[in-house]
Structures are given as C-alpha cells and as structure tokens.
Amino acid sequence: MTRYDFPQDLRDAQLALHRTQSEYEQYAKALPWSAEPMAGWEGDKQLHSGYRTSKPDSPGYTEEQHQQVAAYRARLLELGTQVMTHPFWETLKGSDLFAARMQLKHVPDEDEAAAQQCRSGAEELESPG
C-alpha cells in the first residue's frame, strides 16, 4: 500500500476535524431529543413483543445549546472545507486521490498509536529491570 506524505497543516486540520466531530457527538448525546419543544409520544405495541417505543416530552434546546450546536456545525464546516480543498489533493488523480483521502482519515489513529508506542517504550526504559 502506498504511504502518502501529507503536509502537516493537512494532518492538523484532519485531526482537528476528528476531535471536533467527537466533541460534538458527545455534546449532542446530552441534548434533548428535539431542538424545539415537542410533546412526547408512545408508539404501537410491536408484533410478537410487549415493547413500545416512546419519547418523553422535550423541552427543546436552550438558547445556549442552540448557539453551541451552531458553533460546532460552523467549525465542522470550516475544518471539512479546509481538508477537502487543500492544495495537496491537486497533486493526485484517480484511485490515488481516493486512496489518499481514505488514508488521511486514519492518520490520527496512526499518530495516537505511535505516541502510545513511544510512551510504552519510555516506560520500559524507566522501569528497573
């Protein structure tokens, strides 16, 4: 498999995109299920089961929550645009372009794995043997 030498600013933008997406997803888990106030509901009984889907009443988002969601979405759009329109992509064509974009998505994983390996190697050197 070809290894691409991504520019550091592209790597940094991709890492920021991953982190921001993760932060947004964590934030969204704590939000009410509806952005606007909405009455709860209970669905019909499921066939061959007593299970009924339901949602409690939603108070909707507070103004602060609306602003935070908008800020996350704006940052995600900014970072996504920065990654997708980076000049590095103009150096590739066809399947190489596709392969490089897929590889870039895993660069943060590789960086974290390398950092973890360095940390564990340093711990082995420090521990008395």
XYZ file of N, CA and C in Angstrom, residues 45-93:
147
model
N -47.666 -1.133 20.075
C -47.021 -2.349 20.566
C -46.415 -3.084 19.366
N -45.198 -3.587 19.547
C -44.509 -4.308 18.481
C -45.037 -5.736 18.371
N -45.085 -6.229 17.159
C -45.548 -7.591 16.894
C -44.655 -8.591 17.621
N -45.234 -9.555 18.281
C -44.516 -10.622 18.993
C -43.683 -10.080 20.151
N -44.069 -8.929 20.678
C -43.313 -8.332 21.768
C -44.218 -7.362 22.509
N -43.916 -7.128 23.754
C -44.664 -6.140 24.513
C -44.003 -4.773 24.456
N -42.930 -4.667 23.681
C -42.154 -3.420 23.640
C -42.909 -2.321 22.907
N -42.902 -1.133 23.488
C -43.487 0.048 22.858
C -42.424 1.137 22.817
N -42.187 1.673 21.634
C -41.263 2.800 21.529
C -41.931 4.020 22.128
N -41.118 4.891 22.722
C -41.691 6.105 23.301
C -40.602 7.155 23.484
N -41.050 8.389 23.587
C -40.170 9.527 23.869
C -40.875 10.397 24.901
N -40.144 10.883 25.890
C -40.751 11.805 26.850
C -40.903 13.190 26.211
N -41.625 14.071 26.872
C -41.726 15.446 26.386
C -40.325 16.036 26.272
N -40.106 16.838 25.242
C -38.823 17.511 25.057
C -38.991 19.001 25.328
N -38.149 19.539 26.210
C -38.229 20.973 26.468
C -37.621 21.799 25.338
N -36.945 21.129 24.394
C -36.235 21.844 23.333
C -34.888 22.324 23.854
N -34.100 22.869 22.956
C -32.779 23.373 23.343
C -32.923 24.747 23.976
N -32.020 25.042 24.886
C -31.926 26.397 25.412
C -31.231 27.249 24.353
N -31.256 28.551 24.525
C -30.574 29.442 23.576
C -29.077 29.127 23.548
N -28.517 28.853 24.716
C -27.085 28.497 24.797
C -26.794 27.208 24.018
N -27.682 26.220 24.133
C -27.490 24.965 23.410
C -27.598 25.179 21.898
N -28.566 26.001 21.462
C -28.675 26.331 20.033
C -27.377 26.973 19.541
N -26.831 27.896 20.319
C -25.606 28.592 19.932
C -24.416 27.628 19.883
N -24.348 26.717 20.860
C -23.239 25.759 20.892
C -23.306 24.802 19.697
N -24.496 24.322 19.381
C -24.673 23.434 18.221
C -24.278 24.175 16.945
N -24.722 25.420 16.818
C -24.372 26.219 15.638
C -22.868 26.426 15.549
N -22.213 26.651 16.689
C -20.761 26.842 16.702
C -20.045 25.553 16.274
N -20.496 24.421 16.785
C -19.891 23.141 16.374
C -20.076 22.922 14.873
N -21.271 23.158 14.373
C -21.535 22.934 12.950
C -20.707 23.864 12.070
N -20.566 25.115 12.492
C -19.751 26.065 11.723
C -18.288 25.622 11.719
N -17.795 25.157 12.864
C -16.397 24.704 12.954
C -16.192 23.446 12.113
N -17.147 22.533 12.140
C -17.046 21.323 11.326
C -17.047 21.657 9.842
N -17.877 22.595 9.442
C -17.913 23.017 8.042
C -16.580 23.655 7.645
N -16.059 24.501 8.517
C -14.775 25.166 8.248
C -13.648 24.152 8.104
N -13.567 23.223 9.048
C -12.492 22.224 9.003
C -12.662 21.263 7.831
N -13.898 20.844 7.564
C -14.150 19.959 6.426
C -13.754 20.616 5.115
N -14.077 21.890 4.976
C -13.711 22.636 3.779
C -12.196 22.768 3.671
N -11.551 23.025 4.799
C -10.085 23.156 4.811
C -9.421 21.848 4.363
N -9.940 20.724 4.838
C -9.375 19.422 4.463
C -9.652 19.118 2.988
N -10.899 19.294 2.561
C -11.286 18.892 1.207
C -10.720 19.780 0.101
N -10.409 21.031 0.420
C -9.911 21.939 -0.617
C -8.410 22.199 -0.484
N -7.724 21.399 0.316
C -6.281 21.592 0.499
C -5.549 21.372 -0.831
N -4.569 22.202 -1.131
C -3.824 22.081 -2.396
C -3.156 20.710 -2.606
N -2.897 19.975 -1.526
C -2.272 18.653 -1.654
C -3.071 17.750 -2.588
N -4.393 17.855 -2.565
C -5.226 16.961 -3.367
C -5.024 17.170 -4.862
N -4.570 18.346 -5.263
C -4.339 18.620 -6.685
C -3.136 17.857 -7.230
N -2.309 17.295 -6.332
C -1.136 16.540 -6.767
C -1.468 15.083 -7.090
N -2.719 14.662 -6.824
C -3.123 13.274 -7.022
C -4.285 13.186 -8.000
N -4.425 12.018 -8.606
C -5.519 11.794 -9.548
C -6.076 10.384 -9.370
